[in-house]
CSV table of C-alpha atoms and ligand atoms in Angstrom, one decimal:
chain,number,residue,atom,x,y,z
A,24,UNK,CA,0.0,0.0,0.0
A,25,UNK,CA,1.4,3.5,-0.9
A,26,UNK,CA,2.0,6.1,1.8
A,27,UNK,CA,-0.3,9.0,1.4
A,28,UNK,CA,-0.9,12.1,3.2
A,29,UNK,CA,-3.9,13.2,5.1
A,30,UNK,CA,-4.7,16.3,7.3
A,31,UNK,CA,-6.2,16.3,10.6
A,32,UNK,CA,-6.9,19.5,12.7
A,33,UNK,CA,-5.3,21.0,10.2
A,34,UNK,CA,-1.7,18.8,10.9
A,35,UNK,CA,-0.5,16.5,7.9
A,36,UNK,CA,-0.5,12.9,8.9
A,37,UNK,CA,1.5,10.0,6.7
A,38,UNK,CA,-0.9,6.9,6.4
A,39,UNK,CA,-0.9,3.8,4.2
A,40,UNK,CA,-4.0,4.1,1.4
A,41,UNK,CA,-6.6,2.0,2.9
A,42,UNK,CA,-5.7,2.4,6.6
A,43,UNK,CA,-8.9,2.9,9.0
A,44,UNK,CA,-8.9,6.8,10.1
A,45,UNK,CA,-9.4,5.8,13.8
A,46,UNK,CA,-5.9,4.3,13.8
A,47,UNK,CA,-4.4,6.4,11.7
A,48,UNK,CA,-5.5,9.8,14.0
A,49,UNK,CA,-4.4,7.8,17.2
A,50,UNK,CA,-1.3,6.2,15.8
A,51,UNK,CA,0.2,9.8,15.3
A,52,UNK,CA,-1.0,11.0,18.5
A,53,UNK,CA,-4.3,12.5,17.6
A,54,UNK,CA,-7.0,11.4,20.1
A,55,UNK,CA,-10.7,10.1,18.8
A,56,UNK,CA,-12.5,9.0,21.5
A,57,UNK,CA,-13.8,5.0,20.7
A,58,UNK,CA,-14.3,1.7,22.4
A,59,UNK,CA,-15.6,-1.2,20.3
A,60,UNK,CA,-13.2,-0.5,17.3
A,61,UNK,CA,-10.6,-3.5,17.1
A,62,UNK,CA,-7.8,-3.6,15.2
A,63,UNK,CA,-7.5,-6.5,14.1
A,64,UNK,CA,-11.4,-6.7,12.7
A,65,UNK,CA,-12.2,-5.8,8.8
A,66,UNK,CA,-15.7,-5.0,9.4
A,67,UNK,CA,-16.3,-2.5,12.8
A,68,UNK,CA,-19.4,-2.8,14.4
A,69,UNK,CA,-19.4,0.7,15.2
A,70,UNK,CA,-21.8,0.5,17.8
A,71,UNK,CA,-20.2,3.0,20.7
A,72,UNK,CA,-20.9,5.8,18.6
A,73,UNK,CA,-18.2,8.0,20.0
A,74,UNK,CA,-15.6,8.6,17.2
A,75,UNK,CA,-17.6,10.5,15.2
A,76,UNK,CA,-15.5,13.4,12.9
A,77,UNK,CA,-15.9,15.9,9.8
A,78,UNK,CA,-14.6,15.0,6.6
A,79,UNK,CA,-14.4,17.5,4.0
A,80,UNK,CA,-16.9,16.5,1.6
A,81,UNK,CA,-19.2,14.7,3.6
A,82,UNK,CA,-22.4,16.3,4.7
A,83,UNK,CA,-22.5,14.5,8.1
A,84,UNK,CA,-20.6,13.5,10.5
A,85,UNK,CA,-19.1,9.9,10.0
A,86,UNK,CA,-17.4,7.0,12.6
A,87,UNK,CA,-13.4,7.3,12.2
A,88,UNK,CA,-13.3,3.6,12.3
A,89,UNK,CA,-15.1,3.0,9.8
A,90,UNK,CA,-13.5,5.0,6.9
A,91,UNK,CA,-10.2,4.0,4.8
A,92,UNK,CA,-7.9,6.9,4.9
A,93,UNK,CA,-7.1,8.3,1.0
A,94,UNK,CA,-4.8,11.1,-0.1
A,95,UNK,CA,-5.7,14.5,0.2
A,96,UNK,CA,-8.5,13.9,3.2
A,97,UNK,CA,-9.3,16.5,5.2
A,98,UNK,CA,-10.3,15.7,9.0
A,99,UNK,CA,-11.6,17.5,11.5
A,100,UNK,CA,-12.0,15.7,15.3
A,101,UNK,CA,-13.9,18.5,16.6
A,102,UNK,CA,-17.4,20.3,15.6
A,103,UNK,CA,-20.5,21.0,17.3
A,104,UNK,CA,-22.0,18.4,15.4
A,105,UNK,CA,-19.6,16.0,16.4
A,106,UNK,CA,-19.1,17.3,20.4
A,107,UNK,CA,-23.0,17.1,20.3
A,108,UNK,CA,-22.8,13.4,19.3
A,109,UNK,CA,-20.2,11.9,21.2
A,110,UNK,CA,-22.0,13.8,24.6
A,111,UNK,CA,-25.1,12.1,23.4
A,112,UNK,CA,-23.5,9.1,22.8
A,113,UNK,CA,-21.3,8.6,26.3
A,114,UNK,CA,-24.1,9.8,28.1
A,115,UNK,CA,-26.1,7.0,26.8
A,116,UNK,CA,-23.4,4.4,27.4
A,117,UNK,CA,-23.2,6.0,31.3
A,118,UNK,CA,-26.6,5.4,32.1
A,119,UNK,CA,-26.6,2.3,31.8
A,120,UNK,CA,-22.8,1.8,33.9
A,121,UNK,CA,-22.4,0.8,37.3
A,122,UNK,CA,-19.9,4.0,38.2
A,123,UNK,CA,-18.4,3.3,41.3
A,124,UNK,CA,-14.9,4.5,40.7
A,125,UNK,CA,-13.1,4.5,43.9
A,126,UNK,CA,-14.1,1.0,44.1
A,127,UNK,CA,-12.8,0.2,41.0
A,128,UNK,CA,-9.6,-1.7,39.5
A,129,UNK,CA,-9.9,0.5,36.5
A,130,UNK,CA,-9.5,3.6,38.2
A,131,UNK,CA,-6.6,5.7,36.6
A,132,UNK,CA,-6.3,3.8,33.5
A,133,UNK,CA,-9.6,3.9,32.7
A,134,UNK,CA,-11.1,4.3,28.8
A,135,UNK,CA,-14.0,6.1,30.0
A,136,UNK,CA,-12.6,8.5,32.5
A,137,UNK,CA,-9.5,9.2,29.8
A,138,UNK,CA,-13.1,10.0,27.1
A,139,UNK,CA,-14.6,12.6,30.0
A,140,UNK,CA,-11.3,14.1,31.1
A,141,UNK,CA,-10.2,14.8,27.5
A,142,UNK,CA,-13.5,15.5,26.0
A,143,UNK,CA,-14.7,17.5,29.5
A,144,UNK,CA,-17.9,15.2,29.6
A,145,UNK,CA,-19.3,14.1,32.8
A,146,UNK,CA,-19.5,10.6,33.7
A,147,UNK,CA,-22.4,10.8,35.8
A,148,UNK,CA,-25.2,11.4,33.7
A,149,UNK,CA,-26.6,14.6,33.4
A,150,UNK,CA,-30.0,14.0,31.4
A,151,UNK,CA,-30.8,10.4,30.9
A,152,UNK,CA,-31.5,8.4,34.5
A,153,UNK,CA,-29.5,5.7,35.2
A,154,UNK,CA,-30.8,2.8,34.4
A,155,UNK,CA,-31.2,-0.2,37.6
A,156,UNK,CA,-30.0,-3.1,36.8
A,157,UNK,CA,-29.5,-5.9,39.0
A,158,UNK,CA,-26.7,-7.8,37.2
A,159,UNK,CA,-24.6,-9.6,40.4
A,160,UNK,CA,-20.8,-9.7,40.4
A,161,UNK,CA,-19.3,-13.1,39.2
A,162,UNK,CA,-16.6,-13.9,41.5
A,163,UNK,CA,-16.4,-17.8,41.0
A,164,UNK,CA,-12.9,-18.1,39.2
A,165,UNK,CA,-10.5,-18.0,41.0
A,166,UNK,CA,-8.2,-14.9,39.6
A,167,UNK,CA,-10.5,-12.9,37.5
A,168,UNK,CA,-13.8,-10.9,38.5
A,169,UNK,CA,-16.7,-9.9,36.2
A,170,UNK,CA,-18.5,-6.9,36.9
A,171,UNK,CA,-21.3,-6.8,34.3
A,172,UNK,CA,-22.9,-3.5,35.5
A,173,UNK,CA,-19.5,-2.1,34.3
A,174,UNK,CA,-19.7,-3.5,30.7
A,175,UNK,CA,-19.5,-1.1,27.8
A,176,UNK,CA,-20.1,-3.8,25.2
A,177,UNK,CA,-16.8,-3.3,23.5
A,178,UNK,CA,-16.4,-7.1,22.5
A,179,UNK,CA,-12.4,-6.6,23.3
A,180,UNK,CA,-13.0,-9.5,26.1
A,181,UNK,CA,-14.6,-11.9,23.7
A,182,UNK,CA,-11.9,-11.3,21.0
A,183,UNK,CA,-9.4,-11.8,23.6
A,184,UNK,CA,-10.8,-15.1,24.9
A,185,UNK,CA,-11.1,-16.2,21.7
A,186,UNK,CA,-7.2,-15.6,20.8
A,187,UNK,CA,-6.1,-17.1,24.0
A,188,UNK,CA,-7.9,-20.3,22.3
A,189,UNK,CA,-10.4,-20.4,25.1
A,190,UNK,CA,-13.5,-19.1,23.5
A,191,UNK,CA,-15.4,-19.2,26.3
A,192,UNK,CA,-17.2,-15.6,26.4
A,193,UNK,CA,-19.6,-14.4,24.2
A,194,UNK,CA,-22.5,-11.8,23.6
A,195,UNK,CA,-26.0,-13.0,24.3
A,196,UNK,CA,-29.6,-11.0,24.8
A,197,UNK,CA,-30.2,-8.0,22.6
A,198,UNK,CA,-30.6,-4.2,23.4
A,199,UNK,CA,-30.3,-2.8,27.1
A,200,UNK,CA,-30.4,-6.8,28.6
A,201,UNK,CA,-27.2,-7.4,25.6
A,202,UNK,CA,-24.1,-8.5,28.0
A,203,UNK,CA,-20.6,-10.4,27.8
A,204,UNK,CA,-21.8,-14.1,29.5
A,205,UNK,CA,-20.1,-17.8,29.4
A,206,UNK,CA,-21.6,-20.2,27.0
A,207,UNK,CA,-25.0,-21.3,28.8
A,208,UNK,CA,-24.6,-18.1,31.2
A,209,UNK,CA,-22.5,-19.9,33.5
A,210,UNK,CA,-20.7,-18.3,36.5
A,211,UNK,CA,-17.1,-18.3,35.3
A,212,UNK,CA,-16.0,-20.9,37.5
A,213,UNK,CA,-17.7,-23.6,36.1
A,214,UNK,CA,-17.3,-22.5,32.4
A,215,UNK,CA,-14.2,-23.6,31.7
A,216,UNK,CA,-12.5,-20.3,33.0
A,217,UNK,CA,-8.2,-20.8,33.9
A,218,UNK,CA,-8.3,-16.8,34.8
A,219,UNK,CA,-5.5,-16.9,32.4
A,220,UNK,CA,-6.2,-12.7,32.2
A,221,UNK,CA,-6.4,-12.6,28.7
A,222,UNK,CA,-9.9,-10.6,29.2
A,223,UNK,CA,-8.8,-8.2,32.1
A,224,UNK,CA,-6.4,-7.3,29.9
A,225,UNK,CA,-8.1,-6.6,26.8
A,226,UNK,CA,-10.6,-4.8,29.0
A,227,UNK,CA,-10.6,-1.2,28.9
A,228,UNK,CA,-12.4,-0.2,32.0
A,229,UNK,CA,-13.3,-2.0,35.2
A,230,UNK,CA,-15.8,-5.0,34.5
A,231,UNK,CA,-13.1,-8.3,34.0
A,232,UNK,CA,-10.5,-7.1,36.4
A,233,UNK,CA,-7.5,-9.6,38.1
A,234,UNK,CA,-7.5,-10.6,41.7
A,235,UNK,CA,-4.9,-13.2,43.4
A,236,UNK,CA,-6.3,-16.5,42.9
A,237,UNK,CA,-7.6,-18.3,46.6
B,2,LIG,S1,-15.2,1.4,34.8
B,2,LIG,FE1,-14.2,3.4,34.8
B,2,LIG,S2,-15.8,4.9,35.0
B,2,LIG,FE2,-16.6,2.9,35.6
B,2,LIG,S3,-16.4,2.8,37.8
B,2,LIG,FE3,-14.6,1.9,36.9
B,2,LIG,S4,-13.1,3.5,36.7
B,2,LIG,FE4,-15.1,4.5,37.0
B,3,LIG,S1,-16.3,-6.9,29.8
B,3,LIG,FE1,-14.9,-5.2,29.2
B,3,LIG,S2,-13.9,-5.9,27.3
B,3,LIG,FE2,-15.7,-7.2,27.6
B,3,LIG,S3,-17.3,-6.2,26.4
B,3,LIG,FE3,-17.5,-5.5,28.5
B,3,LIG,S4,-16.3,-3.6,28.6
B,3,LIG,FE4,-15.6,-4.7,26.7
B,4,LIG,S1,-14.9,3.1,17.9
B,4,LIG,FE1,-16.0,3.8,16.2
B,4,LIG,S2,-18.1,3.5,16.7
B,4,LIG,FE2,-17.0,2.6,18.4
């Protein structure tokens, strides 16, 4: 693929033709909010609806990981449009998220609090309630905890299981009741679950988190 050059907030940026936008911005240190993007996936879901942008040309705003980058593109990260879409969209992914963040094993290195603190949106939501749901911890393997109230349905957890040759988490239910579960909605546990990490670590807020095993 041949290197081509694209401009973001005004800044020139070298890509490869056919590189995804979202990587491209954050690979040369310009920041677009997103969590369900995955590198290593040809076909993003796009279903956090937070890295929106402008592209010259376009008449809306568009999801950076979903365009290919071509020469001569002209970016822009911020807009009302856009600030007014990705505050709709968080907002929407906080009321339904069990924030508890002194409690938390995300705290500091967290995807959402890095989304407020550079994007100055508040994590508690402002005009949606929060929606109750009664979705217990899972503490039954012995290294890894699963917070489900937590879950921003990224899929990074299920990719990773699935790498680490597990496979043993997966989507189930659809719209606000959708969550990450064991096959048969089994307690960790008894799923087949070693706590080898792989999801904690693919994980980019609190809800798989490490603990020492008992
Ligand atoms: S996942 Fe992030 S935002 Fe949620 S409670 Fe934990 S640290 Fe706070
Ligand atoms: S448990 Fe974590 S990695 Fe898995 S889908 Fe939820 S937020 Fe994403
Ligand atoms: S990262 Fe693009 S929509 Fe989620």
């Amino acid at each position: 693929m041949s290197e081509i050059t694209i401009t973001i907030d005004d800044r020139q940026i070298s890509a490869r033709e056919g590189d995804i936008l979202l990587w491209a911005a954050l690979d040369n240190g310009v920041y677009i909010p997103h969590l369900c993007a995955h590198r290593e996936e040809e076909h993003p879901s796009a279903s956090c609806r937070l890295c929106f942008v402008e592209m010259q040309g376009r008449p809306m705003p568009v999801p950076a990981c979903t365009v290919k980058v071509a020469d001569g593109m002209v970016v822009s990260t911020r807009s009302e449009r856009v600030d007014a879409l990705v505050a709709a969209g968080f907002e929407l992914i906080m009321s339904n998220h069990r924030l508890d963040c002194k409690n938390c094993a995300a705290n500091g290195s967290c995807e959402l609090q890095r989304i407020a603190k550079e994007r100055k949106l508040r994590l508690k939501p402002k005009n949606l309630p929060a929606l109750e749901r009664d979705l217990p911890v899972d503490s039954s393997a012995a290294g890894i905890l699963y917070d489900p109230g937590k879950c921003v349905l990224c899929g990074h957890c299920v990719l990773a299981c699935r790498s680490s040759g597990r496979g043993i988490l997966g989507f189930t239910r659809r719209g606000y009741e959708r969550i990450v579960t064991t096959f048969g909605d089994a307690p960790l546990g008894e799923s087949g679950c070693d706590s080898c990490g792989a999801c904690a670590g693919a994980c980019p807020v609190g809800a798989f988190s490490t603990r020492k095993a008992r």
